[in-house]
Short mmCIF file of C-alpha atoms in Angstrom, two decimals:
data_model
loop_
_atom_site.label_atom_id
_atom_site.label_comp_id
_atom_site.label_asym_id
_atom_site.label_seq_id
_atom_site.Cartn_x
_atom_site.Cartn_y
_atom_site.Cartn_z
CA MET A 808 0.23 -0.08 -0.24
CA ALA A 809 1.66 2.98 -1.37
CA GLU A 810 1.17 6.31 1.10
CA ALA A 811 1.62 10.16 0.52
CA ASP A 812 1.08 13.26 2.15
CA TYR A 813 -0.02 16.29 1.58
CA ASP A 814 0.03 18.93 4.28
CA ASP A 815 -2.59 21.76 2.23
CA TRP A 816 -6.08 20.94 1.27
CA ASN A 817 -9.03 22.97 -0.01
CA ALA A 818 -12.58 20.77 -0.15
CA GLU A 819 -11.83 16.98 -1.20
CA ASP A 820 -9.44 17.95 -4.11
CA THR A 821 -5.99 18.93 -2.97
CA VAL A 822 -4.06 16.53 -3.71
CA ASP A 823 -3.51 18.40 -7.60
CA HIS A 824 -4.90 19.49 -9.74
CA ALA A 825 -5.94 16.40 -12.11
CA ALA A 826 -9.22 16.47 -14.05
CA LEU A 827 -10.34 12.89 -11.67
CA ASP A 828 -10.14 15.63 -9.22
CA THR A 829 -11.82 18.19 -10.39
CA LEU A 830 -15.41 18.94 -8.85
CA GLU A 831 -17.18 18.10 -12.67
CA TRP A 832 -15.46 14.89 -12.14
CA ARG A 833 -16.69 14.07 -8.39
CA ARG A 834 -20.29 15.05 -10.03
CA SER A 835 -19.92 11.92 -12.40
CA ARG A 836 -19.23 9.41 -9.27
CA PHE A 837 -22.48 7.94 -6.94
CA ARG A 838 -20.98 9.69 -3.90
CA VAL A 839 -22.62 7.96 -0.82
CA LEU A 840 -21.82 10.19 3.00
CA VAL A 841 -22.01 7.77 6.04
CA CYS A 842 -23.09 9.70 9.22
CA ILE A 843 -20.63 7.44 11.68
CA ASP A 844 -21.39 7.89 15.31
CA GLY A 845 -21.30 5.22 16.56
CA SER A 846 -24.47 3.80 16.80
CA ASP A 847 -25.72 0.66 16.10
CA SER A 848 -27.84 1.95 13.76
CA ALA A 849 -25.37 4.33 11.93
CA TYR A 850 -23.35 0.64 10.97
CA ASP A 851 -26.41 -0.28 9.72
CA GLY A 852 -26.55 2.33 7.10
CA LEU A 853 -23.17 1.36 6.30
CA ARG A 854 -23.70 -2.01 5.50
CA PHE A 855 -26.30 -0.69 3.39
CA ALA A 856 -23.87 1.71 1.49
CA ALA A 857 -21.20 -1.33 1.40
CA GLN A 858 -23.89 -2.89 -0.54
CA VAL A 859 -24.54 0.19 -2.59
CA GLY A 860 -20.57 0.75 -3.64
CA LYS A 861 -19.42 -2.50 -5.06
CA HIS A 862 -20.15 -0.51 -7.74
CA GLU A 863 -17.17 0.33 -9.69
CA GLU A 864 -18.88 4.15 -10.09
CA CYS A 865 -20.03 4.76 -6.70
CA ASP A 866 -17.54 6.49 -3.71
CA ILE A 867 -18.30 5.99 0.25
CA VAL A 868 -16.90 8.31 2.27
CA LEU A 869 -17.13 8.16 6.46
CA LEU A 870 -17.65 11.18 8.09
CA ASN A 871 -17.20 11.39 12.11
CA VAL A 872 -18.04 15.25 13.31
CA ARG A 873 -16.52 16.20 16.63
CA PRO A 874 -17.83 18.93 18.39
CA PHE A 875 -15.05 21.20 19.60
CA ASP A 876 -13.57 19.46 22.58
CA GLN A 877 -12.28 22.34 24.40
CA GLY A 878 -10.67 19.07 27.40
CA LEU A 879 -9.00 17.50 24.19
CA ARG A 880 -5.20 17.06 25.52
CA THR A 881 -2.55 18.09 22.75
CA GLY A 882 0.57 17.90 23.51
CA GLY A 883 2.84 16.60 20.95
CA LEU A 884 -0.25 15.22 19.15
CA GLN A 885 -0.66 18.05 16.52
CA VAL A 886 2.40 17.35 14.63
CA ARG A 887 1.48 13.29 15.07
CA LEU A 888 -1.44 14.37 13.00
CA ALA A 889 -0.66 16.54 10.23
CA ARG A 890 2.78 13.15 9.70
CA GLU A 891 0.77 10.11 10.41
CA ASN A 892 -2.77 9.30 8.98
CA MET A 893 -5.67 8.28 11.18
CA LEU A 894 -5.39 4.57 11.31
CA ASN A 895 -2.04 4.96 13.02
CA TRP A 896 -3.61 7.08 15.85
CA GLY A 897 -5.10 4.65 17.83
CA LEU A 898 -7.93 6.66 20.62
CA GLU A 899 -6.34 9.69 20.93
CA VAL A 900 -8.87 11.32 19.06
CA PRO A 901 -12.64 11.00 19.62
CA GLY A 902 -14.28 9.83 16.56
CA VAL A 903 -11.37 7.84 15.44
CA GLU A 904 -12.70 4.27 16.93
CA GLN A 905 -15.45 4.21 15.23
CA LEU A 906 -13.87 5.16 11.95
CA LYS A 907 -11.57 1.92 11.78
CA LYS A 908 -14.92 -0.26 12.56
CA GLY A 909 -16.55 1.48 10.17
CA PHE A 910 -13.33 0.58 7.33
CA ASP A 911 -13.34 -2.82 9.16
CA LEU A 912 -16.81 -3.51 8.34
CA LEU A 913 -16.26 -2.35 4.65
CA LEU A 914 -13.17 -4.91 4.31
CA GLU A 915 -15.66 -7.45 5.51
CA HIS A 916 -18.30 -6.89 3.34
CA GLY A 917 -15.41 -7.24 0.36
CA HIS A 918 -14.27 -3.88 -0.25
CA SER A 919 -10.27 -4.37 -0.73
CA ALA A 920 -9.18 -0.82 0.26
CA GLN A 921 -6.45 -1.94 2.39
CA GLU A 922 -4.73 -2.65 -1.13
CA TRP A 923 -5.27 0.35 -2.60
CA ASP A 924 -2.86 3.32 -2.43
CA SER A 925 -4.01 6.10 -0.13
CA ARG A 926 -2.91 9.46 0.83
CA HIS A 927 -3.84 11.29 4.33
CA ALA A 928 -4.32 14.95 4.43
CA HIS A 929 -4.92 17.05 8.50
CA SER A 930 -5.83 20.90 7.93
CA LYS A 931 -6.28 23.54 11.04
CA LYS A 932 -10.12 24.26 11.58
CA TRP A 933 -11.95 27.23 14.45
CA GLY A 934 -8.57 26.93 16.06
CA ASP A 935 -9.09 23.80 17.06
CA PRO A 936 -5.22 21.87 17.64
CA VAL A 937 -6.68 18.54 15.77
CA GLY A 938 -8.53 20.34 13.05
CA ASP A 939 -10.11 17.68 10.28
CA SER A 940 -8.34 14.64 9.40
CA LYS A 941 -8.84 12.26 6.09
CA ILE A 942 -7.52 9.28 4.80
CA GLU A 943 -8.25 8.44 1.19
CA PHE A 944 -8.28 5.49 -0.30
CA ARG A 945 -7.69 5.05 -4.20
CA SER A 946 -8.38 1.48 -6.74
CA ASP A 947 -6.16 1.64 -9.84
CA THR A 948 -9.89 2.16 -11.29
CA ASN A 949 -9.74 5.52 -9.64
CA LYS A 950 -12.50 4.21 -7.13
CA ARG A 951 -12.62 5.68 -4.21
CA ILE A 952 -12.81 5.23 -0.19
CA VAL A 953 -12.94 8.16 2.01
CA LEU A 954 -12.45 8.09 6.07
CA LYS A 955 -12.96 11.63 7.01
CA LEU A 956 -12.47 13.80 11.01
CA LYS A 957 -13.98 16.96 11.03
CA VAL A 958 -14.30 19.77 13.83
CA ALA A 959 -17.32 21.90 13.27
CA PRO A 960 -19.87 23.54 16.13
CA ASP A 961 -21.72 20.95 15.87
CA VAL A 962 -22.67 17.48 14.57
CA ALA A 963 -25.45 19.01 11.87
CA SER A 964 -23.23 21.74 10.55
CA GLY A 965 -20.70 19.48 10.06
CA ILE A 966 -22.17 17.35 8.04
CA LEU A 967 -23.71 19.52 6.16
CA ASP A 968 -20.59 21.32 5.55
CA GLN A 969 -19.37 18.36 3.90
CA TYR A 970 -21.71 18.11 1.83
CA GLU A 971 -20.83 21.19 0.35
CA LEU A 972 -17.83 19.51 0.12
CA GLY A 973 -18.95 16.63 -2.26
CA PRO A 974 -21.30 17.22 -3.47
CA TYR A 975 -22.59 14.11 -2.57
CA ASN A 976 -25.76 11.88 -4.65
CA LEU A 977 -26.62 9.93 -0.75
CA VAL A 978 -26.13 10.86 3.01
CA ILE A 979 -27.02 7.90 4.95
CA MET A 980 -27.70 8.87 8.70
CA GLY A 981 -28.22 6.36 11.49
CA ARG A 982 -32.08 6.10 14.51
CA PRO A 983 -32.24 9.99 15.41
CA SER A 984 -32.38 10.88 18.82
CA ARG A 985 -35.51 13.05 18.55
CA TRP A 986 -37.63 14.24 16.05
CA GLN A 987 -39.53 16.93 16.73
CA GLY A 988 -43.24 18.22 14.76
CA GLU A 989 -43.58 20.83 12.17
CA PHE A 990 -43.63 24.17 14.63
CA ARG A 991 -41.02 22.64 16.95
CA SER A 992 -38.86 21.15 14.58
CA PHE A 993 -37.68 24.61 13.07
CA PHE A 994 -36.58 25.79 16.94
CA ASP A 995 -35.62 22.48 18.55
CA ALA A 996 -34.18 20.58 15.40
CA GLY A 997 -31.96 16.94 16.24
CA VAL A 998 -29.07 16.53 13.82
CA VAL A 999 -30.89 13.81 11.93
CA GLN A 1000 -34.01 15.95 11.20
CA LYS A 1001 -32.41 19.15 10.96
CA VAL A 1002 -29.49 17.16 7.72
CA ALA A 1003 -32.36 15.57 6.54
CA MET A 1004 -34.55 19.41 5.82
CA LEU A 1005 -31.69 21.41 4.94
CA SER A 1006 -29.77 18.61 2.56
CA VAL A 1007 -30.27 19.52 -1.28
CA CYS A 1008 -30.01 15.11 -2.15
CA SER A 1009 -31.19 11.99 -0.46
CA THR A 1010 -31.50 10.93 2.69
CA LEU A 1011 -31.62 7.88 3.87
CA VAL A 1012 -32.12 7.34 8.09
CA THR A 1013 -31.90 3.96 9.10
CA ARG A 1014 -33.54 1.65 11.84
CA ASP A 1015 -32.73 -2.06 12.37
CA TYR A 1016 -31.90 -2.35 8.54
CA ALA A 1017 -32.60 -6.01 7.58
CA PRO A 1018 -32.08 -6.95 3.67
CA GLY A 1019 -33.76 -8.82 1.74
CA ARG A 1020 -37.49 -8.27 2.64
CA GLY A 1021 -37.49 -5.87 0.00
CA PHE A 1022 -38.41 -1.75 -0.65
CA LEU A 1023 -42.40 0.01 -0.13
CA VAL A 1024 -42.16 2.71 -3.02
CA CYS A 1025 -44.54 5.46 -2.68
CA THR A 1026 -45.53 7.05 -5.34
CA ASP A 1027 -48.44 10.51 -5.11
CA GLY A 1028 -48.79 10.57 -9.15
CA SER A 1029 -46.92 14.03 -9.29
CA ALA A 1030 -43.44 14.02 -11.48
CA GLN A 1031 -41.89 14.55 -8.62
CA SER A 1032 -42.46 11.29 -7.13
CA ARG A 1033 -42.39 9.55 -10.39
CA ASN A 1034 -39.19 10.60 -11.07
CA ALA A 1035 -37.98 9.17 -7.21
CA ALA A 1036 -39.56 6.37 -7.81
CA LYS A 1037 -37.72 5.41 -11.03
CA ARG A 1038 -34.25 6.59 -8.79
CA ALA A 1039 -35.89 4.26 -6.00
CA ALA A 1040 -36.00 1.05 -8.14
CA VAL A 1041 -32.56 1.34 -9.66
CA LEU A 1042 -31.03 1.61 -6.02
CA ALA A 1043 -33.42 -1.28 -5.04
CA SER A 1044 -32.00 -3.23 -8.26
CA PHE A 1045 -28.07 -2.99 -7.35
CA CYS A 1046 -29.11 -4.66 -3.81
CA ASN A 1047 -31.21 -7.13 -5.38
CA GLU A 1048 -34.14 -6.21 -3.92
CA THR A 1049 -37.88 -6.54 -4.41
CA VAL A 1050 -39.82 -3.25 -5.78
CA THR A 1051 -43.85 -2.92 -4.58
CA LEU A 1052 -45.68 0.30 -5.42
CA LEU A 1053 -47.68 2.23 -3.20
CA SER A 1054 -50.30 4.37 -3.94
CA VAL A 1055 -52.71 5.88 -0.83
CA ALA A 1056 -55.60 7.57 -1.52
CA PRO A 1057 -56.62 9.53 1.06
CA ILE A 1058 -60.62 8.68 0.74
CA PRO A 1059 -62.39 6.41 -1.38
CA GLU A 1060 -63.52 8.08 -4.02
CA LYS A 1061 -60.06 8.63 -4.62
CA VAL A 1062 -59.16 5.00 -5.06
CA GLU A 1063 -59.70 4.69 -9.16
CA LYS A 1064 -57.41 7.80 -9.54
CA ALA A 1065 -54.76 6.38 -6.88
CA GLU A 1066 -54.86 2.61 -9.14
CA ARG A 1067 -53.68 4.91 -12.41
CA LEU A 1068 -51.59 6.80 -11.11
CA VAL A 1069 -49.74 3.21 -10.07
CA ALA A 1070 -49.90 1.64 -12.95
CA ARG A 1071 -48.69 4.19 -14.58
CA THR A 1072 -45.69 4.95 -11.65
CA LYS A 1073 -44.69 0.77 -12.30
CA LEU A 1074 -45.39 1.81 -16.55
CA ILE A 1075 -42.21 4.31 -16.05
CA ILE A 1076 -40.55 1.69 -13.69
CA GLU A 1077 -40.55 -1.17 -15.34
CA GLY A 1078 -39.67 0.73 -18.89
CA SER A 1079 -35.94 1.42 -17.18
CA GLY A 1080 -35.53 -2.18 -16.89
CA VAL A 1081 -36.97 -2.71 -12.99
CA PRO A 1082 -39.38 -5.02 -12.64
CA VAL A 1083 -42.26 -4.31 -9.88
CA ALA A 1084 -43.20 -6.69 -7.84
CA GLU A 1085 -46.45 -5.53 -6.82
CA THR A 1086 -48.86 -2.86 -6.74
CA ARG A 1087 -50.94 -1.69 -3.70
CA VAL A 1088 -53.40 1.41 -3.28
CA ARG A 1089 -55.04 1.79 0.31
CA VAL A 1090 -57.48 4.08 1.62
CA GLY A 1091 -56.58 6.04 4.77
CA GLU A 1092 -54.44 8.72 6.63
CA PRO A 1093 -51.40 9.29 4.16
CA ILE A 1094 -48.85 9.28 6.83
CA GLU A 1095 -50.10 5.93 9.04
CA THR A 1096 -51.17 4.30 5.94
CA ILE A 1097 -47.68 3.97 4.21
CA ILE A 1098 -45.85 3.21 8.16
CA GLU A 1099 -47.80 0.32 8.74
CA GLU A 1100 -47.84 -0.75 5.01
CA GLY A 1101 -43.92 -0.60 4.86
CA LYS A 1102 -43.11 -2.33 8.53
CA ASP A 1103 -42.04 -5.51 6.80
CA PHE A 1104 -39.87 -4.30 4.37
CA SER A 1105 -36.25 -3.26 4.18
CA MET A 1106 -37.22 -0.02 3.18
CA ILE A 1107 -39.53 2.76 2.59
CA VAL A 1108 -38.69 5.14 0.09
CA VAL A 1109 -40.89 8.51 -0.13
CA SER A 1110 -39.90 11.33 -2.31
CA ASP A 1111 -39.28 15.37 -1.22
CA SER A 1112 -42.44 17.36 -1.68
CA GLY A 1113 -40.22 19.74 -3.16
CA LYS A 1114 -39.58 22.96 -1.19
CA LYS A 1115 -37.09 24.82 -0.85
CA ARG A 1116 -34.82 24.42 2.10
CA LEU A 1117 -36.69 26.59 4.44
CA THR A 1118 -39.63 26.27 3.77
CA ARG A 1119 -39.22 22.89 4.69
CA PHE A 1120 -39.18 23.91 7.94
CA LEU A 1121 -42.63 25.15 7.81
CA ALA A 1122 -44.42 23.09 5.63
CA ALA A 1123 -45.81 19.04 7.36
CA SER A 1124 -45.18 16.63 4.01
CA VAL A 1125 -45.81 12.98 4.23
CA ALA A 1126 -42.38 12.89 3.28
CA PHE A 1127 -41.11 13.77 6.54
CA GLY A 1128 -43.54 12.78 8.82
CA VAL A 1129 -42.99 9.48 7.52
CA MET A 1130 -39.38 9.89 8.24
CA GLY A 1131 -39.46 10.64 11.65
CA ARG A 1132 -42.47 8.25 12.74
CA ALA A 1133 -41.74 5.13 11.22
CA GLU A 1134 -39.88 2.39 13.19
CA ASN A 1135 -37.90 1.05 9.94
CA SER A 1136 -35.04 2.75 7.66
CA VAL A 1137 -36.78 4.88 5.49
CA LEU A 1138 -35.12 7.25 2.19
CA ASN A 1139 -36.56 10.27 0.96
CA VAL A 1140 -35.39 10.91 -2.74
CA ARG A 1141 -34.30 13.83 -3.62
#
């Protein structure tokens, strides 16, 4: 395994200015950001990423965000961090153990990153003695796995800032510690809820992820929903999961319309080469119905409302209701 040090960086393309490290090149990849906080559900999300990430065009970034730590012992540690990659740090810096565990999990799932070329970087941020550090593994086909330890004023801000350094196609987070109602979320959203509301890419909240039970893909007939269903179906095919389509009619008089919508979405998905195992139409309150129908699936897939980021704080949506209240994993597609 060859290593190369570099002292200065800006975003994620500071090794050099080669075309493969440009923002345009990264946008041509399917990039997954997995937020690792040491919880079991975060590692469930990483297992899902490991499955999707076996595709050659997919890159995986493991992220641990450390809020400012005034009591961190530094000594000669800062110099050491600049010279060594984080896999040699031991347990001296919070977050390193979780990233190591995540990296080992990827190796267990068949990612041979340990044999790839690696580069590491360290930069001072926010006046913190440890700052930001990362180690990037790159295969001979230029597929990448990155371990990133980031310092930020708070965890949610660190995750959102990392997206801006990406960009990413999917952000994966573990089970939220709390999920507020639409009014309180404006003032007191937890980390997962805040990132889900403000991120511009698709977000996956993992809870007891169990592969092999299929994806329940919800559609309301809108163009946004149809596009999201098609993309989710392709993702399901990568994971060898079946696709079941669901449309919920709020009242019995809307059932016929819901049947037409779900049939139309099925044609769109199967036109992209992904089979649909089953279609369902149910009558009821959308959030409760989706949660009940989806509880036995590996994942519930909902589509974002398409609202601008700030207005998501103020407007209730089915997608966010399902994300907050379901007991299994939920993917919100944007």
